[in-house]
XYZ file of C-alpha atoms in Angstrom:
499
model
C -259.845 171.288 69.049
C -256.798 172.969 67.595
C -254.597 171.129 65.118
C -251.878 169.192 66.924
C -248.340 168.674 65.583
C -247.996 165.316 63.822
C -246.979 162.428 66.060
C -247.866 164.253 69.269
C -250.792 163.340 71.550
C -253.408 166.081 72.088
C -252.877 168.160 75.219
C -255.752 167.877 77.749
C -257.421 171.321 77.940
C -258.241 170.962 81.687
C -261.427 172.965 81.204
C -263.493 174.508 78.440
C -265.740 171.910 76.818
C -264.297 169.439 79.325
C -266.833 170.624 81.902
C -269.671 169.733 79.512
C -268.032 166.314 79.186
C -267.952 166.065 82.991
C -271.695 166.788 83.086
C -272.359 164.081 80.502
C -270.201 161.662 82.510
C -272.084 162.761 85.642
C -275.362 161.564 84.092
C -273.937 158.445 82.459
C -271.916 157.246 85.472
C -274.817 158.124 87.753
C -277.169 155.752 85.963
C -274.493 153.055 85.650
C -273.827 152.932 89.390
C -277.128 154.006 90.954
C -279.640 152.137 88.829
C -278.816 148.592 90.056
C -279.029 149.828 93.662
C -282.256 151.734 93.112
C -283.955 148.574 91.820
C -283.708 147.134 95.346
C -286.922 149.039 96.113
C -288.852 146.543 93.952
C -287.194 143.378 95.289
C -289.631 142.658 98.105
C -292.633 142.948 95.785
C -290.988 140.974 92.949
C -290.087 138.283 95.480
C -293.737 138.006 96.579
C -295.026 138.158 92.991
C -292.872 135.270 91.725
C -292.591 133.416 95.055
C -288.770 133.432 95.122
C -286.163 133.566 97.927
C -283.847 136.424 98.924
C -280.907 134.896 97.099
C -282.894 134.347 93.875
C -284.168 137.910 93.675
C -280.709 139.243 94.570
C -279.390 137.710 91.336
C -281.154 140.501 89.384
C -278.864 143.240 90.693
C -275.942 140.842 90.865
C -276.177 139.861 87.182
C -276.658 143.490 86.195
C -273.591 144.631 88.150
C -271.498 141.681 86.945
C -272.459 142.348 83.314
C -271.675 146.046 83.758
C -268.179 145.186 84.946
C -267.627 142.018 82.913
C -268.361 143.763 79.634
C -265.585 146.252 80.401
C -263.117 144.835 77.824
C -265.790 144.895 75.111
C -266.562 148.496 76.011
C -262.865 149.413 75.966
C -262.378 147.799 72.538
C -265.397 149.671 71.150
C -264.116 152.961 72.588
C -260.690 152.438 71.013
C -262.345 151.598 67.704
C -265.244 154.078 67.496
C -264.752 156.634 70.298
C -266.771 157.373 73.430
C -269.709 159.233 71.902
C -271.329 156.488 69.731
C -270.643 153.801 72.348
C -272.454 155.709 75.119
C -275.393 156.548 72.861
C -275.780 152.907 71.831
C -275.522 151.865 75.492
C -278.342 154.231 76.443
C -280.499 152.694 73.741
C -279.806 149.187 75.081
C -280.717 150.270 78.618
C -284.074 151.577 77.484
C -284.844 148.444 75.456
C -283.876 146.163 78.355
C -286.096 147.852 80.945
C -289.072 148.195 78.601
C -288.780 144.484 77.759
C -288.600 143.661 81.494
C -292.035 145.185 81.997
C -293.523 142.241 80.042
C -291.574 139.430 81.767
C -293.519 136.482 83.202
C -290.734 134.714 85.116
C -287.692 135.540 87.219
C -285.457 134.005 84.511
C -286.738 136.519 81.959
C -285.933 139.319 84.418
C -282.388 137.983 84.654
C -282.050 138.306 80.869
C -283.790 141.659 80.321
C -282.742 143.548 83.458
C -279.528 141.674 84.228
C -277.874 141.090 80.862
C -279.390 143.570 78.377
C -279.656 146.568 80.710
C -276.384 145.632 82.414
C -274.554 145.553 79.080
C -276.032 148.946 78.201
C -274.777 150.358 81.512
C -271.307 148.932 80.754
C -271.273 150.897 77.508
C -272.092 153.993 79.586
C -269.591 153.512 82.398
C -266.236 152.796 80.713
C -266.326 155.518 78.001
C -267.390 158.145 80.547
C -264.413 157.367 82.783
C -261.992 157.151 79.857
C -262.912 160.456 78.199
C -262.390 162.423 81.440
C -258.761 161.294 81.419
C -258.427 162.730 77.892
C -259.891 166.128 78.775
C -258.192 166.625 82.171
C -254.697 166.206 83.611
C -253.965 168.686 86.425
C -257.608 168.853 87.524
C -258.312 165.193 86.876
C -259.027 164.168 90.510
C -261.542 167.014 90.836
C -263.164 166.160 87.489
C -263.377 162.492 88.454
C -264.879 163.397 91.822
C -267.552 165.578 90.195
C -268.392 162.946 87.578
C -268.563 160.158 90.164
C -270.923 162.332 92.227
C -273.549 161.430 89.634
C -274.052 158.093 91.367
C -275.297 159.487 94.723
C -277.335 162.194 93.026
C -279.102 159.606 90.872
C -279.523 157.233 93.818
C -280.955 160.032 95.961
C -283.473 160.713 93.191
C -284.235 157.154 92.122
C -284.931 155.724 95.600
C -288.040 157.836 96.388
C -288.985 157.996 92.685
C -289.044 154.211 92.414
C -291.214 153.937 95.518
C -293.598 156.573 94.096
C -293.756 154.814 90.727
C -294.437 151.460 92.368
C -297.286 152.839 94.486
C -298.958 154.381 91.438
C -298.092 152.075 88.525
C -296.863 148.787 90.002
C -293.495 147.280 89.169
C -294.377 146.645 85.510
C -295.454 150.221 84.846
C -292.434 151.473 86.784
C -290.089 149.490 84.542
C -291.675 151.050 81.449
C -291.135 154.571 82.805
C -287.598 153.776 83.959
C -286.759 152.477 80.491
C -287.796 155.825 79.024
C -285.734 157.691 81.642
C -282.626 155.651 80.807
C -282.777 156.897 77.210
C -281.369 160.173 78.556
C -277.982 158.416 78.483
C -278.073 158.956 74.715
C -278.263 162.711 75.337
C -275.356 162.506 77.783
C -273.281 160.598 75.235
C -273.872 163.306 72.630
C -271.805 165.676 74.812
C -268.680 163.486 74.468
C -267.049 165.413 71.645
C -263.833 163.673 70.520
C -260.581 165.369 71.460
C -257.567 165.247 69.141
C -256.228 166.635 65.901
C -258.785 168.600 63.928
C -260.112 166.932 60.841
C -258.640 168.331 57.654
C -260.932 170.141 55.261
C -262.443 168.303 52.331
C -260.390 170.375 49.905
C -257.146 169.436 51.633
C -258.135 165.790 51.698
C -258.941 165.819 47.990
C -255.584 167.415 47.232
C -253.800 164.789 49.282
C -255.708 162.047 47.496
C -254.682 163.531 44.131
C -251.018 163.594 45.105
C -251.187 160.036 46.365
C -252.831 158.898 43.120
C -250.186 160.597 40.961
C -247.400 159.139 43.052
C -248.970 155.716 42.780
C -249.041 155.945 38.972
C -245.385 156.931 38.858
C -244.341 154.140 41.221
C -242.861 151.028 39.612
C -243.795 147.390 40.003
C -241.618 146.510 43.027
C -243.677 148.909 45.172
C -246.828 147.002 44.321
C -245.068 143.809 45.342
C -244.095 145.331 48.684
C -247.699 146.470 49.237
C -248.937 142.946 48.530
C -246.398 141.519 50.963
C -247.535 144.011 53.592
C -251.153 142.954 53.059
C -250.196 139.317 53.427
C -248.331 140.056 56.652
C -251.349 141.880 58.052
C -253.572 138.975 57.068
C -251.332 136.570 58.933
C -251.965 138.299 62.266
C -253.893 135.963 64.510
C -256.871 136.865 66.659
C -254.775 137.355 69.813
C -252.565 139.962 68.150
C -255.570 141.888 66.900
C -257.161 141.874 70.367
C -253.846 142.962 71.889
C -254.042 146.117 69.772
C -256.995 147.193 71.889
C -256.202 145.503 75.246
C -252.676 145.746 76.606
C -252.099 142.324 78.203
C -248.572 143.348 79.212
C -250.269 145.075 82.162
C -250.276 141.696 83.898
C -246.500 142.182 84.259
C -247.073 145.560 85.960
C -246.575 145.174 89.727
C -248.799 148.091 90.763
C -251.591 146.958 88.436
C -251.561 143.432 89.878
C -251.720 144.768 93.459
C -254.668 146.982 92.535
C -256.411 144.120 90.729
C -256.115 141.611 93.594
C -257.221 144.127 96.214
C -260.234 145.276 94.200
C -261.361 141.753 93.319
C -261.401 140.958 97.041
C -263.092 144.253 97.939
C -266.024 143.805 95.562
C -267.020 140.603 97.318
C -268.499 142.833 100.033
C -268.898 146.187 98.307
C -272.393 146.130 96.799
C -274.290 143.645 98.987
C -274.934 146.051 101.936
C -276.419 148.736 99.699
C -278.576 146.188 97.863
C -280.028 144.814 101.106
C -280.273 148.068 103.097
C -283.892 148.858 102.157
C -285.092 145.218 102.501
C -283.346 145.048 105.898
C -285.187 148.159 107.066
C -288.522 146.709 105.909
C -287.654 143.437 107.676
C -287.248 145.291 110.983
C -290.745 146.803 110.665
C -289.909 150.176 109.115
C -292.392 151.486 106.530
C -291.576 151.539 102.824
C -290.930 155.266 102.404
C -288.705 155.452 105.490
C -286.741 152.456 104.205
C -286.317 154.131 100.818
C -285.275 157.333 102.576
C -282.271 155.500 104.056
C -280.903 155.175 100.522
C -281.529 158.885 100.012
C -279.573 159.713 103.189
C -276.729 157.513 101.989
C -276.826 159.217 98.599
C -276.883 162.762 100.035
C -273.770 162.116 102.151
C -272.169 160.302 99.210
C -272.946 163.317 97.026
C -270.863 165.578 99.258
C -268.156 162.992 99.942
C -267.128 162.379 96.330
C -266.191 165.935 95.263
C -264.641 166.563 98.696
C -262.559 163.403 98.331
C -261.491 164.516 94.854
C -260.298 167.870 96.240
C -258.400 166.179 99.095
C -256.878 163.608 96.726
C -255.701 166.425 94.444
C -253.797 168.166 97.264
C -250.004 168.137 97.258
C -249.933 166.121 100.508
C -252.217 163.272 99.416
C -251.744 162.883 95.647
C -248.145 161.551 95.785
C -249.387 158.769 98.105
C -252.993 158.463 96.957
C -252.861 154.638 97.163
C -252.657 154.838 100.976
C -255.729 157.078 101.054
C -257.617 154.589 98.900
C -256.642 151.701 101.198
C -257.886 153.636 104.248
C -261.233 154.359 102.545
C -261.811 150.637 101.872
C -260.978 149.649 105.462
C -263.224 152.449 106.797
C -266.044 151.102 104.630
C -265.621 147.642 106.150
C -265.617 149.026 109.698
C -269.019 150.650 109.048
C -270.510 147.290 108.004
C -269.128 145.532 111.081
C -270.861 148.094 113.323
C -274.188 147.983 111.433
C -275.701 145.095 113.495
C -275.473 147.378 116.545
C -278.134 149.642 114.989
C -281.299 148.408 116.690
C -283.746 151.154 115.608
C -284.399 153.589 112.776
C -282.094 156.308 114.149
C -279.303 153.754 114.333
C -279.841 152.899 110.673
C -279.795 156.612 109.806
C -276.381 156.951 111.496
C -275.135 153.824 109.708
C -276.390 155.125 106.355
C -274.577 158.432 106.912
C -271.215 156.821 107.665
C -271.752 154.255 104.920
C -272.408 157.073 102.431
C -269.198 158.818 103.481
C -267.081 155.670 103.155
C -268.791 154.599 99.924
C -268.219 158.013 98.349
C -264.540 158.019 99.313
C -263.957 154.645 97.656
C -265.884 155.473 94.471
C -264.229 158.878 94.030
C -260.761 157.270 93.959
C -261.631 153.955 92.315
C -260.426 154.941 88.833
C -258.094 157.775 89.827
C -255.825 155.347 91.692
C -255.744 153.033 88.673
C -254.757 155.889 86.364
C -252.116 156.931 88.894
C -250.573 153.461 88.618
C -250.667 152.772 84.864
C -250.848 156.257 83.328
C -253.385 157.768 80.949
C -251.992 156.007 77.843
C -252.674 152.493 79.197
C -255.750 153.418 81.235
C -258.291 152.301 78.634
C -256.898 148.770 78.534
C -256.451 148.718 82.323
C -260.107 149.567 82.949
C -261.264 146.789 80.629
C -259.002 144.163 82.197
C -259.858 145.201 85.771
C -263.611 145.175 85.274
C -263.724 141.704 83.729
C -261.717 140.336 86.665
C -263.937 142.120 89.191
C -267.183 140.853 87.686
C -266.777 137.408 89.297
C -266.831 138.708 92.878
C -269.447 141.327 91.978
C -271.636 138.505 90.659
C -271.209 136.430 93.836
C -271.428 139.209 96.447
C -275.206 139.854 96.728
C -276.283 136.187 96.223
C -273.854 135.020 98.935
C -275.349 137.661 101.212
C -278.830 136.407 100.299
C -277.809 132.828 101.117
C -276.602 133.950 104.562
C -279.932 135.709 105.140
C -281.940 132.642 104.025
C -279.781 130.304 106.153
C -279.732 132.227 109.437
C -282.881 134.323 109.047
C -280.878 137.385 110.123
C -279.190 140.178 108.182
C -276.326 140.753 110.614
C -274.219 137.871 109.281
C -274.334 139.386 105.815
C -273.083 142.737 107.142
C -270.336 141.041 109.204
C -269.145 139.082 106.170
C -268.989 142.209 104.012
C -267.198 144.206 106.695
C -264.554 141.545 107.322
C -263.844 141.128 103.591
C -263.427 144.863 103.024
C -261.135 145.357 106.033
C -259.012 142.486 104.708
C -258.890 144.101 101.246
C -257.937 147.505 102.675
C -255.178 146.002 104.810
C -253.811 144.033 101.852
C -253.706 147.120 99.635
C -252.040 149.226 102.324
C -249.251 146.694 102.936
C -248.660 145.908 99.274
C -248.718 149.572 98.231
C -246.096 150.280 100.905
C -244.010 147.501 99.355
C -244.632 148.893 95.851
C -243.576 152.416 96.831
C -240.383 151.051 98.406
C -239.570 149.008 95.298
C -240.232 151.955 92.994
C -237.890 154.138 95.024
C -235.231 151.419 94.941
C -235.605 150.919 91.171
C -235.404 154.652 90.571
C -232.201 154.852 92.614
C -230.676 151.939 90.660
C -231.679 153.530 87.360
C -229.954 156.796 88.269
C -226.856 154.875 89.351
C -226.740 153.017 86.024
C -227.137 156.259 84.130
C -224.170 157.763 85.965
C -221.844 154.713 85.874
C -221.614 154.174 82.075
C -220.474 157.779 81.650
C -217.485 157.304 83.937
C -216.701 153.906 82.411
C -216.931 155.350 78.909
C -214.591 158.208 79.874
C -212.009 155.777 81.267
C -212.196 153.568 78.155
C -211.825 156.536 75.843
C -208.738 157.694 77.778
C -207.203 154.216 77.652
C -207.875 153.919 73.912
C -206.307 157.323 73.269
C -203.205 156.355 75.263
C -202.853 153.087 73.352
C -203.192 154.896 70.039
C -200.530 157.412 71.001
C -198.100 154.714 72.106
C -198.572 152.694 68.902
C -197.945 155.776 66.818
C -194.678 156.454 68.691
C -193.343 152.891 68.437
C -192.535 151.999 64.752
C -191.593 148.459 65.778
C -195.293 147.695 66.263
C -196.264 148.482 62.640
C -196.292 144.768 61.534
C -198.657 143.920 64.391
C -200.911 146.812 63.417
C -201.015 145.517 59.833
C -202.067 142.045 60.979
C -204.777 143.573 63.165
C -206.179 145.597 60.266
C -206.184 142.455 58.106
C -208.201 140.584 60.723
C -210.700 143.456 60.855
C -211.147 143.340 57.059
C -211.761 139.598 57.162
C -214.305 139.997 59.950
C -216.116 142.651 57.959
C -216.311 140.331 54.972
C -213.788 142.271 52.851
């Protein structure tokens, strides 16, 4: 990138190498979102192998998703410290190690650790940096870039669902985990595309010259400067842990009204967001549908999702929707919940195909705007901290969502109660966000009006005061009988100033 003026943030290029970054984010985000859902293909067989219940096997995806979101602040801190490229490459390495280790597990608890925690943490190091770096490379085209990058999830899911079924039929679940671990190492390649954006690094010759000047100046400096440097070091050493963390995570966001509305709505939404997609293939097998047809439902969902995400990004970038993008996001969440409420009406395979199509559309709409709406609220400068704080808050409901659905299935022996619960929760979340965003827009308009009024009022008040002061000065100059009073006043001023 070109050298930027000192003290000025780099301008997003809105293209160029940014499209290579979008492709890398496409791969990285695709694995981060699609991989936990694609593992649902193995759940029925893992459940039979270890003799566990629906809720116990659902904890695998639940722990993985919760770790992916819960490790968001750690990922954000690492990105602020080291940049996106090394963090994503290290995350890809962790993903591969976790899945290869899972192939040798002998208990469901070991799967929780290897697949849930290790692989989930690796996916967290893939997800956050990929979303953050797009905001640095794009501004005007950011919704489109986000939509294209988020389309990686359905593309990967469309590929992984039949691939996982093929791998299981030929290699079993242990051999499949070995192969999947090798595939996840491609995240390292995707991370290599995340070239840092910012001021160009100075040449070695320039740096050496600067070092020489600094050394000469340091020799010429007297003792008091060394004392001030020591004091500065002591002050830095006195910073506590909270202040150091606050350098990387902006906790003042919890005073931001729009951020709090987004946070509450999303925490509620994720209680029913992932459970339907985790249990879709097992539900189809439960109704008597063969394995490949059940896996194909995920492919249908992914194909529709693949089209929905870029299309949603284009619509969200339009001049009619972007100023009120929060309303569009609220509608997408409520539409998602309505699909789940109608799912129990699907009594055959064609009904499930229709449900998967509408679910893919609604799912793609939500995912395409999930981070764009957050950046719209807090701005690009605070987005890194906002993503970290949001994901750690969301991980609790993400962790509970699939297991609660599994408990409902184990209790009632029917999947429809799980779908009804998820649908009701998401409609509630969408309604909450719509109402509160309406309130937020009204308050922002009111605050902007008050700010303009305050900017105009002091000018008129200052003009009146200046006129009054000028008139008083003229009258005192004309009246010589007021000279003793003026002398006393000047004496008081000198005393107040310490003269």
